[in-house]
mmCIF file of C-alpha atoms and ligand atoms in Angstrom:
data_model
loop_
_atom_site.group_PDB
_atom_site.id
_atom_site.type_symbol
_atom_site.label_atom_id
_atom_site.label_comp_id
_atom_site.label_asym_id
_atom_site.label_seq_id
_atom_site.Cartn_x
_atom_site.Cartn_y
_atom_site.Cartn_z
ATOM 1 C CA MET W 216 -16.086 -9.527 -14.367
ATOM 2 C CA ARG W 217 -13.358 -7.222 -12.337
ATOM 3 C CA SER W 218 -10.331 -8.385 -10.715
ATOM 4 C CA ILE W 219 -10.844 -9.845 -7.193
ATOM 5 C CA ARG W 220 -8.670 -6.712 -6.161
ATOM 6 C CA GLN W 221 -11.187 -4.293 -6.987
ATOM 7 C CA PHE W 222 -13.787 -5.883 -4.853
ATOM 8 C CA PRO W 223 -14.433 -5.204 -0.870
ATOM 9 C CA ILE W 224 -12.547 -7.643 2.005
ATOM 10 C CA GLU W 225 -15.859 -9.081 2.450
ATOM 11 C CA THR W 226 -15.566 -10.553 -0.794
ATOM 12 C CA GLN W 227 -11.800 -11.245 -1.501
ATOM 13 C CA ALA W 228 -11.704 -13.504 1.725
ATOM 14 C CA VAL W 229 -14.010 -15.403 0.582
ATOM 15 C CA HIS W 230 -12.834 -15.822 -3.230
ATOM 16 C CA ALA W 231 -9.313 -15.216 -3.107
ATOM 17 C CA GLY W 232 -7.214 -17.752 -4.603
ATOM 18 C CA VAL W 233 -9.420 -19.880 -5.723
ATOM 19 C CA GLY W 234 -9.785 -20.750 -8.827
ATOM 20 C CA GLU W 235 -10.957 -23.171 -11.676
ATOM 21 C CA TYR W 236 -9.924 -26.977 -10.217
ATOM 22 C CA GLU W 237 -10.978 -30.774 -11.764
ATOM 23 C CA PHE W 238 -14.365 -32.315 -11.464
ATOM 24 C CA GLY W 239 -15.833 -28.353 -10.856
ATOM 25 C CA ALA W 240 -14.246 -28.644 -7.335
ATOM 26 C CA VAL W 241 -15.065 -25.118 -5.895
ATOM 27 C CA VAL W 242 -12.235 -25.564 -2.883
ATOM 28 C CA PRO W 243 -8.357 -25.893 -4.144
ATOM 29 C CA PRO W 244 -7.244 -29.546 -3.610
ATOM 30 C CA ILE W 245 -4.911 -30.252 -1.437
ATOM 31 C CA TYR W 246 -1.690 -31.238 -3.254
ATOM 32 C CA GLN W 247 -0.322 -33.365 -0.271
ATOM 33 C CA THR W 248 3.022 -34.081 -2.302
ATOM 34 C CA SER W 249 6.934 -33.586 -1.592
ATOM 35 C CA THR W 250 7.611 -33.602 -4.931
ATOM 36 C CA PHE W 251 6.639 -33.523 -8.945
ATOM 37 C CA ARG W 252 6.787 -35.737 -11.604
ATOM 38 C CA PHE W 253 8.440 -34.462 -15.099
ATOM 39 C CA LYS W 254 7.310 -35.235 -18.057
ATOM 40 C CA ASP W 255 10.956 -35.912 -19.132
ATOM 41 C CA SER W 256 14.634 -35.444 -18.638
ATOM 42 C CA ASP W 257 14.259 -32.358 -20.724
ATOM 43 C CA HIS W 258 10.800 -30.829 -19.098
ATOM 44 C CA GLY W 259 12.565 -31.295 -15.385
ATOM 45 C CA ALA W 260 16.046 -29.374 -17.259
ATOM 46 C CA ARG W 261 13.501 -26.533 -18.264
ATOM 47 C CA LEU W 262 11.719 -26.741 -15.107
ATOM 48 C CA PHE W 263 15.543 -25.924 -13.461
ATOM 49 C CA ARG W 264 16.641 -23.605 -15.629
ATOM 50 C CA GLY W 265 13.577 -21.420 -15.268
ATOM 51 C CA GLU W 266 12.845 -21.873 -19.199
ATOM 52 C CA GLU W 267 9.295 -23.001 -18.152
ATOM 53 C CA ASP W 268 6.492 -22.412 -15.222
ATOM 54 C CA GLY W 269 5.641 -25.528 -12.831
ATOM 55 C CA TYR W 270 6.597 -27.535 -9.798
ATOM 56 C CA ILE W 271 9.419 -28.889 -8.903
ATOM 57 C CA TYR W 272 9.603 -29.674 -5.176
ATOM 58 C CA THR W 273 7.045 -28.589 -2.613
ATOM 59 C CA ARG W 274 9.385 -26.436 -0.601
ATOM 60 C CA MET W 275 9.660 -24.274 -3.209
ATOM 61 C CA ARG W 276 6.563 -24.162 -4.657
ATOM 62 C CA ASN W 277 2.895 -26.106 -4.276
ATOM 63 C CA PRO W 278 -0.086 -25.349 -5.278
ATOM 64 C CA THR W 279 -1.921 -25.985 -1.977
ATOM 65 C CA VAL W 280 0.216 -23.224 -1.054
ATOM 66 C CA GLU W 281 0.082 -20.765 -3.832
ATOM 67 C CA ALA W 282 -3.927 -20.498 -3.596
ATOM 68 C CA MET W 283 -3.468 -19.938 -0.211
ATOM 69 C CA GLU W 284 -0.206 -16.643 -0.567
ATOM 70 C CA SER W 285 -2.424 -15.194 -3.245
ATOM 71 C CA ALA W 286 -5.532 -14.599 -1.076
ATOM 72 C CA ILE W 287 -3.505 -13.518 1.585
ATOM 73 C CA ALA W 288 -1.190 -11.077 -1.051
ATOM 74 C CA VAL W 289 -5.020 -10.106 -2.123
ATOM 75 C CA LEU W 290 -6.226 -9.222 1.149
ATOM 76 C CA GLU W 291 -3.687 -6.634 2.240
ATOM 77 C CA GLY W 292 -2.923 -5.526 -0.938
ATOM 78 C CA GLY W 293 0.595 -7.183 -1.611
ATOM 79 C CA THR W 294 1.989 -8.556 -4.780
ATOM 80 C CA HIS W 295 3.220 -11.481 -3.323
ATOM 81 C CA ALA W 296 2.996 -13.537 -0.238
ATOM 82 C CA LEU W 297 4.899 -15.856 1.397
ATOM 83 C CA GLY W 298 3.490 -18.563 3.823
ATOM 84 C CA CYS W 299 5.768 -20.068 6.215
ATOM 85 C CA ALA W 300 6.135 -22.705 8.812
ATOM 86 C CA SER W 301 5.099 -20.236 12.014
ATOM 87 C CA GLY W 302 4.475 -16.021 12.591
ATOM 88 C CA MET W 303 8.413 -16.236 13.783
ATOM 89 C CA ALA W 304 9.729 -18.680 10.471
ATOM 90 C CA ALA W 305 8.200 -15.363 8.848
ATOM 91 C CA VAL W 306 10.306 -12.941 11.314
ATOM 92 C CA HIS W 307 12.996 -14.474 10.601
ATOM 93 C CA THR W 308 12.623 -15.077 7.328
ATOM 94 C CA VAL W 309 12.611 -10.993 6.977
ATOM 95 C CA PHE W 310 15.427 -10.260 8.634
ATOM 96 C CA MET W 311 17.290 -12.595 6.897
ATOM 97 C CA ALA W 312 16.495 -11.059 3.905
ATOM 98 C CA LEU W 313 16.565 -7.660 4.883
ATOM 99 C CA LEU W 314 20.001 -7.424 6.793
ATOM 100 C CA SER W 315 23.927 -7.729 7.186
ATOM 101 C CA ALA W 316 26.293 -7.877 9.319
ATOM 102 C CA GLY W 317 26.795 -4.233 10.970
ATOM 103 C CA ASP W 318 23.427 -3.135 10.715
ATOM 104 C CA HIS W 319 21.286 -1.743 12.508
ATOM 105 C CA VAL W 320 17.846 -2.313 13.364
ATOM 106 C CA LEU W 321 15.530 -0.074 15.596
ATOM 107 C CA CYS W 322 12.471 -2.095 17.593
ATOM 108 C CA SER W 323 9.491 -1.084 18.878
ATOM 109 C CA ASP W 324 9.868 -2.014 22.461
ATOM 110 C CA SER W 325 6.000 -3.698 22.795
ATOM 111 C CA VAL W 326 6.384 -6.383 20.363
ATOM 112 C CA TYR W 327 6.288 -9.985 20.484
ATOM 113 C CA GLY W 328 8.695 -11.928 23.410
ATOM 114 C CA PRO W 329 10.075 -14.492 20.990
ATOM 115 C CA THR W 330 10.804 -11.353 18.765
ATOM 116 C CA THR W 331 12.861 -9.436 20.754
ATOM 117 C CA THR W 332 14.826 -12.800 21.729
ATOM 118 C CA LEU W 333 15.704 -13.524 18.134
ATOM 119 C CA LEU W 334 17.121 -10.017 17.321
ATOM 120 C CA THR W 335 19.255 -9.815 20.428
ATOM 121 C CA GLY W 336 19.768 -13.871 20.829
ATOM 122 C CA VAL W 337 20.544 -14.892 17.174
ATOM 123 C CA PHE W 338 20.980 -11.909 15.115
ATOM 124 C CA GLY W 339 23.147 -10.245 17.654
ATOM 125 C CA LYS W 340 25.482 -12.939 17.542
ATOM 126 C CA PHE W 341 26.133 -12.564 13.942
ATOM 127 C CA GLY W 342 26.537 -8.445 14.355
ATOM 128 C CA VAL W 343 23.884 -6.962 13.928
ATOM 129 C CA GLN W 344 22.589 -4.171 15.758
ATOM 130 C CA VAL W 345 19.338 -3.487 17.854
ATOM 131 C CA ASP W 346 18.068 -0.541 19.827
ATOM 132 C CA PHE W 347 14.465 -1.295 21.014
ATOM 133 C CA ILE W 348 12.430 2.161 22.278
ATOM 134 C CA ASP W 349 9.059 3.788 22.201
ATOM 135 C CA THR W 350 7.440 4.270 18.710
ATOM 136 C CA SER W 351 4.743 5.640 20.190
ATOM 137 C CA SER W 352 6.518 8.550 19.261
ATOM 138 C CA PRO W 353 7.926 9.373 15.609
ATOM 139 C CA GLU W 354 10.427 11.735 17.587
ATOM 140 C CA ASN W 355 11.864 9.674 19.326
ATOM 141 C CA VAL W 356 12.180 6.907 16.518
ATOM 142 C CA ALA W 357 13.566 9.681 14.540
ATOM 143 C CA ARG W 358 16.153 10.922 17.031
ATOM 144 C CA MET W 359 17.107 6.969 17.235
ATOM 145 C CA MET W 360 18.280 6.559 13.631
ATOM 146 C CA ARG W 361 21.628 5.646 12.846
ATOM 147 C CA PRO W 362 23.158 5.919 9.425
ATOM 148 C CA ASN W 363 23.333 2.228 9.680
ATOM 149 C CA THR W 364 20.175 1.518 10.257
ATOM 150 C CA LYS W 365 17.974 -0.918 7.501
ATOM 151 C CA VAL W 366 14.989 -2.132 9.257
ATOM 152 C CA VAL W 367 11.816 -0.167 11.413
ATOM 153 C CA TYR W 368 10.294 -2.644 12.680
ATOM 154 C CA VAL W 369 7.415 -2.360 14.247
ATOM 155 C CA GLU W 370 4.110 -4.088 15.575
ATOM 156 C CA THR W 371 0.720 -1.772 16.713
ATOM 157 C CA PRO W 372 -1.002 -2.250 18.960
ATOM 158 C CA GLY W 373 1.898 -3.351 21.051
ATOM 159 C CA ASN W 374 1.990 -7.065 22.766
ATOM 160 C CA PRO W 375 1.066 -6.786 25.060
ATOM 161 C CA THR W 376 0.565 -2.867 26.308
ATOM 162 C CA LEU W 377 -1.706 -2.414 23.177
ATOM 163 C CA VAL W 378 0.557 1.530 23.314
ATOM 164 C CA LEU W 379 -0.032 1.874 18.634
ATOM 165 C CA CYS W 380 2.428 3.764 16.952
ATOM 166 C CA ASP W 381 2.058 5.860 13.542
ATOM 167 C CA LEU W 382 2.407 4.336 10.794
ATOM 168 C CA GLU W 383 2.291 7.093 8.383
ATOM 169 C CA ALA W 384 4.517 9.273 10.115
ATOM 170 C CA ILE W 385 7.033 6.490 10.916
ATOM 171 C CA ALA W 386 7.375 5.061 7.155
ATOM 172 C CA ASP W 387 8.598 8.736 6.380
ATOM 173 C CA ILE W 388 10.873 8.527 8.920
ATOM 174 C CA ALA W 389 12.692 5.640 7.822
ATOM 175 C CA HIS W 390 12.085 6.350 4.189
ATOM 176 C CA ARG W 391 14.016 9.416 4.332
ATOM 177 C CA ASN W 392 16.995 7.703 6.404
ATOM 178 C CA ARG W 393 16.405 4.788 3.390
ATOM 179 C CA ALA W 394 15.386 2.464 5.999
ATOM 180 C CA LEU W 395 12.554 0.238 5.436
ATOM 181 C CA LEU W 396 9.526 -0.307 7.734
ATOM 182 C CA VAL W 397 8.877 -3.892 8.420
ATOM 183 C CA VAL W 398 5.002 -3.953 10.600
ATOM 184 C CA ASP W 399 3.907 -7.477 12.054
ATOM 185 C CA ASN W 400 0.150 -7.165 11.579
ATOM 186 C CA THR W 401 -0.867 -9.788 13.455
ATOM 187 C CA PHE W 402 -2.526 -8.206 16.315
ATOM 188 C CA MET W 403 -5.101 -6.315 13.629
ATOM 189 C CA SER W 404 -5.336 -8.335 9.966
ATOM 190 C CA PRO W 405 -5.887 -7.037 6.792
ATOM 191 C CA VAL W 406 -9.575 -5.928 7.810
ATOM 192 C CA LEU W 407 -8.740 -3.584 10.815
ATOM 193 C CA GLN W 408 -5.685 -2.184 9.288
ATOM 194 C CA ARG W 409 -3.796 -1.896 5.477
ATOM 195 C CA PRO W 410 -0.363 -0.816 6.663
ATOM 196 C CA PHE W 411 0.690 -0.682 2.612
ATOM 197 C CA GLU W 412 -1.693 2.287 2.566
ATOM 198 C CA LEU W 413 -0.026 3.981 5.141
ATOM 199 C CA GLY W 414 3.585 3.804 3.511
ATOM 200 C CA ALA W 415 5.075 0.154 5.425
ATOM 201 C CA ASP W 416 7.488 -1.690 2.978
ATOM 202 C CA VAL W 417 6.731 -5.535 3.831
ATOM 203 C CA ILE W 418 4.187 -6.428 6.247
ATOM 204 C CA LEU W 419 3.944 -10.127 7.824
ATOM 205 C CA HIS W 420 1.768 -12.244 10.186
ATOM 206 C CA SER W 421 1.676 -14.592 12.312
ATOM 207 C CA MET W 422 -1.397 -16.454 10.567
ATOM 208 C CA THR W 423 -1.746 -18.701 13.740
ATOM 209 C CA LYS W 424 -3.950 -16.141 15.404
ATOM 210 C CA PHE W 425 -6.857 -13.815 13.494
ATOM 211 C CA LEU W 426 -5.876 -15.057 10.295
ATOM 212 C CA ASN W 427 -6.285 -18.556 10.498
ATOM 213 C CA GLY W 428 -8.796 -18.020 13.560
ATOM 214 C CA HIS W 429 -9.543 -21.357 14.750
ATOM 215 C CA ALA W 430 -6.842 -22.185 16.851
ATOM 216 C CA ASP W 431 -6.136 -25.342 15.001
ATOM 217 C CA VAL W 432 -2.357 -23.899 12.516
ATOM 218 C CA VAL W 433 0.677 -22.793 13.506
ATOM 219 C CA ALA W 434 1.633 -20.642 10.505
ATOM 220 C CA GLY W 435 3.354 -17.569 9.635
ATOM 221 C CA VAL W 436 2.959 -15.182 5.774
ATOM 222 C CA VAL W 437 5.448 -12.664 4.656
ATOM 223 C CA VAL W 438 3.280 -10.059 2.642
ATOM 224 C CA VAL W 439 5.365 -8.059 -0.332
ATOM 225 C CA LYS W 440 5.037 -5.073 -2.657
ATOM 226 C CA SER W 441 7.338 -5.885 -5.338
ATOM 227 C CA GLU W 442 8.670 -9.009 -7.652
ATOM 228 C CA ALA W 443 12.082 -8.272 -6.746
ATOM 229 C CA GLN W 444 11.340 -8.113 -3.258
ATOM 230 C CA TYR W 445 8.984 -11.597 -3.287
ATOM 231 C CA ARG W 446 12.267 -13.018 -5.815
ATOM 232 C CA ASP W 447 14.508 -12.044 -2.805
ATOM 233 C CA PHE W 448 12.270 -13.547 0.199
ATOM 234 C CA ARG W 449 11.714 -16.234 -1.559
ATOM 235 C CA ARG W 450 15.495 -17.459 -2.524
ATOM 236 C CA ILE W 451 15.920 -16.931 1.774
ATOM 237 C CA LEU W 452 12.729 -18.667 2.479
ATOM 238 C CA ASN W 453 13.624 -21.649 0.346
ATOM 239 C CA GLN W 454 17.357 -21.764 1.770
ATOM 240 C CA ILE W 455 15.975 -21.130 5.102
ATOM 241 C CA GLY W 456 13.594 -24.073 4.602
ATOM 242 C CA GLY W 457 10.955 -22.871 6.755
ATOM 243 C CA VAL W 458 8.046 -23.067 4.402
ATOM 244 C CA ILE W 459 4.449 -23.534 5.419
ATOM 245 C CA ASP W 460 2.973 -27.225 4.721
ATOM 246 C CA PRO W 461 0.297 -27.588 1.912
ATOM 247 C CA PHE W 462 -2.479 -28.690 5.084
ATOM 248 C CA ASN W 463 -2.128 -25.831 6.950
ATOM 249 C CA SER W 464 -2.289 -24.002 4.284
ATOM 250 C CA PHE W 465 -5.292 -25.268 3.198
ATOM 251 C CA LEU W 466 -6.361 -24.916 6.963
ATOM 252 C CA VAL W 467 -5.588 -21.348 6.619
ATOM 253 C CA HIS W 468 -6.757 -20.684 3.206
ATOM 254 C CA ARG W 469 -10.581 -22.126 4.699
ATOM 255 C CA GLY W 470 -10.026 -20.080 7.709
ATOM 256 C CA VAL W 471 -9.481 -17.285 5.896
ATOM 257 C CA LYS W 472 -13.230 -16.802 4.723
ATOM 258 C CA THR W 473 -14.450 -15.941 7.852
ATOM 259 C CA LEU W 474 -11.996 -13.509 8.344
ATOM 260 C CA ASP W 475 -14.100 -10.367 7.983
ATOM 261 C CA VAL W 476 -17.019 -11.698 10.321
ATOM 262 C CA ARG W 477 -15.089 -13.297 12.854
ATOM 263 C CA VAL W 478 -13.038 -9.617 13.274
ATOM 264 C CA ARG W 479 -16.213 -7.607 13.313
ATOM 265 C CA ARG W 480 -17.522 -9.946 15.529
ATOM 266 C CA GLN W 481 -14.329 -10.168 17.854
ATOM 267 C CA ASN W 482 -14.640 -6.019 17.673
ATOM 268 C CA GLU W 483 -17.588 -5.865 18.809
ATOM 269 C CA ASN W 484 -17.456 -8.449 22.013
ATOM 270 C CA ALA W 485 -14.228 -6.664 22.771
ATOM 271 C CA MET W 486 -16.030 -3.331 22.818
ATOM 272 C CA LYS W 487 -18.555 -4.460 24.931
ATOM 273 C CA VAL W 488 -15.854 -6.520 27.229
ATOM 274 C CA ALA W 489 -13.483 -3.168 27.938
ATOM 275 C CA LYS W 490 -16.812 -1.367 28.724
ATOM 276 C CA PHE W 491 -17.521 -3.483 31.520
ATOM 277 C CA LEU W 492 -13.900 -4.228 32.866
ATOM 278 C CA GLU W 493 -13.447 -0.309 33.057
ATOM 279 C CA GLY W 494 -16.654 -0.135 34.875
ATOM 280 C CA HIS W 495 -15.664 -2.405 37.370
ATOM 281 C CA PRO W 496 -14.563 -1.729 40.499
ATOM 282 C CA LYS W 497 -11.739 -4.621 41.248
ATOM 283 C CA ILE W 498 -10.120 -3.495 37.871
ATOM 284 C CA ALA W 499 -7.378 -0.709 38.090
ATOM 285 C CA TRP W 500 -6.572 0.059 34.610
ATOM 286 C CA VAL W 501 -7.901 -0.619 31.088
ATOM 287 C CA ARG W 502 -5.989 -0.636 27.945
ATOM 288 C CA TYR W 503 -7.954 -0.571 24.804
ATOM 289 C CA PRO W 504 -8.049 1.164 21.355
ATOM 290 C CA GLY W 505 -11.528 2.009 21.276
ATOM 291 C CA LEU W 506 -12.345 3.330 25.231
ATOM 292 C CA GLU W 507 -11.906 6.961 24.803
ATOM 293 C CA SER W 508 -9.328 6.576 27.520
ATOM 294 C CA HIS W 509 -6.612 5.030 25.222
ATOM 295 C CA PRO W 510 -4.118 7.974 25.448
ATOM 296 C CA GLN W 511 -3.752 7.212 21.630
ATOM 297 C CA TYR W 512 -7.821 7.353 20.696
ATOM 298 C CA GLU W 513 -7.636 9.558 17.906
ATOM 299 C CA LEU W 514 -4.578 7.810 16.334
ATOM 300 C CA ALA W 515 -6.726 4.064 16.479
ATOM 301 C CA ARG W 516 -10.060 6.058 14.873
ATOM 302 C CA ARG W 517 -7.539 7.868 12.223
ATOM 303 C CA GLN W 518 -4.984 4.562 11.435
ATOM 304 C CA MET W 519 -7.292 1.408 12.287
ATOM 305 C CA LYS W 520 -10.759 0.451 11.269
ATOM 306 C CA GLY W 521 -11.750 -1.020 14.669
ATOM 307 C CA PRO W 522 -9.769 -1.347 17.974
ATOM 308 C CA GLY W 523 -9.946 -5.015 17.507
ATOM 309 C CA ALA W 524 -10.290 -8.406 19.518
ATOM 310 C CA MET W 525 -7.065 -7.465 22.142
ATOM 311 C CA ILE W 526 -7.647 -5.728 25.926
ATOM 312 C CA ALA W 527 -4.757 -5.398 28.304
ATOM 313 C CA CYS W 528 -5.980 -4.698 32.105
ATOM 314 C CA GLU W 529 -5.290 -5.181 35.485
ATOM 315 C CA LEU W 530 -6.956 -5.275 38.875
ATOM 316 C CA THR W 531 -6.555 -3.160 42.107
ATOM 317 C CA GLY W 532 -5.290 -6.532 43.513
ATOM 318 C CA GLY W 533 -2.315 -6.619 41.382
ATOM 319 C CA ILE W 534 -1.282 -10.472 40.318
ATOM 320 C CA THR W 535 -3.068 -11.863 42.701
ATOM 321 C CA ALA W 536 -6.207 -10.982 42.368
ATOM 322 C CA GLY W 537 -4.572 -11.154 38.748
ATOM 323 C CA ARG W 538 -4.040 -14.724 39.139
ATOM 324 C CA ALA W 539 -7.550 -15.163 40.983
ATOM 325 C CA LEU W 540 -9.527 -13.956 37.847
ATOM 326 C CA MET W 541 -7.769 -16.278 35.209
ATOM 327 C CA ASN W 542 -8.506 -19.190 37.793
ATOM 328 C CA GLY W 543 -12.180 -17.796 38.265
ATOM 329 C CA VAL W 544 -13.072 -17.896 34.609
ATOM 330 C CA SER W 545 -14.709 -21.131 33.086
ATOM 331 C CA ILE W 546 -15.605 -20.258 29.360
ATOM 332 C CA PHE W 547 -12.515 -17.785 28.291
ATOM 333 C CA GLN W 548 -9.147 -20.431 28.605
ATOM 334 C CA LEU W 549 -6.968 -19.721 30.218
ATOM 335 C CA ALA W 550 -4.219 -19.882 27.351
ATOM 336 C CA VAL W 551 -1.263 -18.108 24.901
ATOM 337 C CA SER W 552 -2.466 -17.552 21.744
ATOM 338 C CA LEU W 553 -4.887 -15.171 20.440
ATOM 339 C CA GLY W 554 -7.252 -14.146 17.659
ATOM 340 C CA GLY W 555 -9.325 -17.591 17.381
ATOM 341 C CA VAL W 556 -13.131 -17.670 17.799
ATOM 342 C CA GLU W 557 -12.579 -18.694 21.224
ATOM 343 C CA SER W 558 -11.240 -15.926 24.365
ATOM 344 C CA LEU W 559 -8.641 -16.296 25.990
ATOM 345 C CA ILE W 560 -6.386 -14.927 29.280
ATOM 346 C CA GLN W 561 -3.232 -15.102 30.073
ATOM 347 C CA HIS W 562 -0.678 -13.338 32.203
ATOM 348 C CA PRO W 563 2.006 -11.761 29.892
ATOM 349 C CA ALA W 564 5.169 -11.440 32.693
ATOM 350 C CA THR W 565 5.094 -14.982 33.611
ATOM 351 C CA MET W 566 3.906 -16.370 29.746
ATOM 352 C CA THR W 567 4.450 -14.276 27.104
ATOM 353 C CA HIS W 568 6.501 -12.545 27.583
ATOM 354 C CA ALA W 569 8.773 -14.204 30.436
ATOM 355 C CA SER W 570 11.217 -14.575 28.038
ATOM 356 C CA MET W 571 12.751 -10.555 27.342
ATOM 357 C CA GLY W 572 13.526 -10.885 31.441
ATOM 358 C CA LYS W 573 11.957 -7.675 34.043
ATOM 359 C CA ALA W 574 14.280 -5.383 33.285
ATOM 360 C CA GLN W 575 13.162 -5.100 28.995
ATOM 361 C CA ARG W 576 9.505 -5.616 30.726
ATOM 362 C CA GLU W 577 9.717 -2.410 32.981
ATOM 363 C CA GLN W 578 11.054 -0.268 29.860
ATOM 364 C CA ALA W 579 8.516 -1.469 27.964
ATOM 365 C CA LYS W 580 5.753 -0.677 30.858
ATOM 366 C CA ILE W 581 4.453 -4.171 30.722
ATOM 367 C CA THR W 582 3.521 -4.291 33.961
ATOM 368 C CA ASP W 583 3.711 -7.771 36.793
ATOM 369 C CA GLY W 584 0.305 -7.039 37.046
ATOM 370 C CA LEU W 585 -0.686 -7.103 33.495
ATOM 371 C CA VAL W 586 -3.677 -9.910 32.084
ATOM 372 C CA ARG W 587 -4.052 -9.530 28.158
ATOM 373 C CA ILE W 588 -7.427 -10.900 26.971
ATOM 374 C CA SER W 589 -8.176 -12.237 23.850
ATOM 375 C CA VAL W 590 -12.358 -11.584 23.196
ATOM 376 C CA GLY W 591 -13.984 -15.003 20.586
ATOM 377 C CA ILE W 592 -17.027 -14.596 18.921
ATOM 378 C CA GLU W 593 -18.662 -16.596 22.223
ATOM 379 C CA ASN W 594 -22.168 -14.516 23.224
ATOM 380 C CA VAL W 595 -20.967 -11.582 24.634
ATOM 381 C CA ASP W 596 -23.292 -11.488 27.919
ATOM 382 C CA ASP W 597 -21.774 -14.652 28.730
ATOM 383 C CA LEU W 598 -18.685 -13.593 28.590
ATOM 384 C CA ILE W 599 -19.133 -10.848 30.424
ATOM 385 C CA GLU W 600 -21.012 -12.974 33.275
ATOM 386 C CA ASP W 601 -18.027 -15.092 33.445
ATOM 387 C CA LEU W 602 -15.631 -12.229 34.118
ATOM 388 C CA ARG W 603 -17.947 -10.819 36.548
ATOM 389 C CA HIS W 604 -18.359 -14.123 37.939
ATOM 390 C CA ALA W 605 -14.567 -14.811 38.438
ATOM 391 C CA LEU W 606 -14.049 -10.746 39.586
ATOM 392 C CA ASP W 607 -16.721 -11.190 42.244
ATOM 393 C CA GLY W 608 -13.845 -14.370 43.360
ATOM 394 C CA CYS W 609 -10.608 -11.979 43.199
ATOM 395 C CA GLY W 610 -9.469 -11.806 46.978
ATOM 396 C CA ARG W 611 -11.338 -14.758 48.251
ATOM 397 C CA PRO W 612 -8.169 -17.118 47.499
ATOM 398 C CA SER W 613 -9.914 -20.494 48.436
ATOM 399 C CA GLU W 614 -12.052 -20.178 45.487
ATOM 400 C CA SER W 615 -8.876 -20.249 42.971
ATOM 401 C CA ARG W 616 -6.264 -22.205 41.840
ATOM 402 C CA GLU W 617 -3.517 -20.594 42.220
ATOM 403 C CA SER W 618 -0.535 -23.387 43.039
ATOM 404 C CA ALA W 619 -1.532 -23.806 39.247
ATOM 405 C CA ILE W 620 0.105 -20.722 37.893
HETATM 406 C C1 PLP S 783 1.840 -15.372 18.161
HETATM 407 C C2 PLP S 783 3.004 -13.860 17.371
HETATM 408 C C3 PLP S 783 4.154 -13.966 16.630
HETATM 409 C C4 PLP S 783 4.547 -15.523 16.556
HETATM 410 O O1 PLP S 783 4.011 -16.405 15.620
HETATM 411 P P1 PLP S 783 3.949 -17.903 15.972
HETATM 412 O O2 PLP S 783 2.886 -18.393 14.832
HETATM 413 O O3 PLP S 783 3.702 -18.539 17.339
HETATM 414 O O4 PLP S 783 5.175 -18.459 15.763
HETATM 415 C C5 PLP S 783 4.539 -12.735 16.120
HETATM 416 N N1 PLP S 783 4.253 -11.821 16.233
HETATM 417 C C6 PLP S 783 2.719 -11.750 16.909
HETATM 418 C C7 PLP S 783 2.303 -10.567 17.425
HETATM 419 C C8 PLP S 783 2.119 -12.643 17.549
HETATM 420 O O5 PLP S 783 1.764 -12.253 18.186
#
């Protein structure tokens, strides 16, 4: 039998992390227990000394959590994964494990809003320095490196601007300066982008999004490439306590089985929705890595296995028309988050990226009129019809529910 790591991702998604269970169960059982009974006092002592393998307490290790973690490690091509209570708990764990007072972080200026405020508001308090920069140009990254830069942190495509960065080039720059490249791969999932193959040192995800894919769990994960790195991260996570629980692990592991089919369908749908929007007279611009109009279309083709489910656009009528669009749709849900089976639409300047402040949004080119769409797995003609109908109503305020925002 080939190792699960040698199979393509469709097969990995279904079988990784699944073992043999009591009664011949084909799905890992949910061990919904906080603690594990020792056989006798010596057994407990041996477990605590690390002389014998076994479970002690669920914050440290749990079989249901481990089943999910080993699946994610396989999918991302890492040695180990660490399940976290949320994507932000994963971001927090990574910075806690890698940074000390006086260290410097180079962070892409187009990242998840709370990641920005975590770095400035929390890590800033403890003497960590951070620069938010345009990472779409590797030259810019090289220019902004400092002797104390320990971490280069990027999301590609960026949120919500869908600006890309060249992971291979940036990994090279980071390594020449003895810094580590951390990639938040949430927007792509391992189906569409393989950061370890391009030189990244640590990968993290908000599993709330594509990995779980059903908008019913908040969870995160950190994926590492070595046993030593794993031990460091596990110790920190155990001390911080931001671990995932068994039931959410079960749900994520269940969701992951359809990751490949979901993401492929989302890609196909998003491509058609992006083309529709690009051809619509009320749309001023569309940013989608699958369109030739994307300024980094060539990089997208080289680095990603598909353009993804996320689309950014702006209406000719600016944010007033954008509000009418968001209030006029009925299949698209007006909600933040992304990557689930249902299509969503939201307004970053007043929602996901409101906490960043206007100046920082302007630097990151998050305009007030930008509307972000996450395309789901519904029938694509229904999705396009929903948008067409809502766009027809734009500019006629009587039909909109403007007061809702
Ligand atoms: C949602 C998200 C996060 C945070 O994840 P939570 O699960 O909401 O804590 C981090 N990064 C990206 C790119 C996200 O989309």
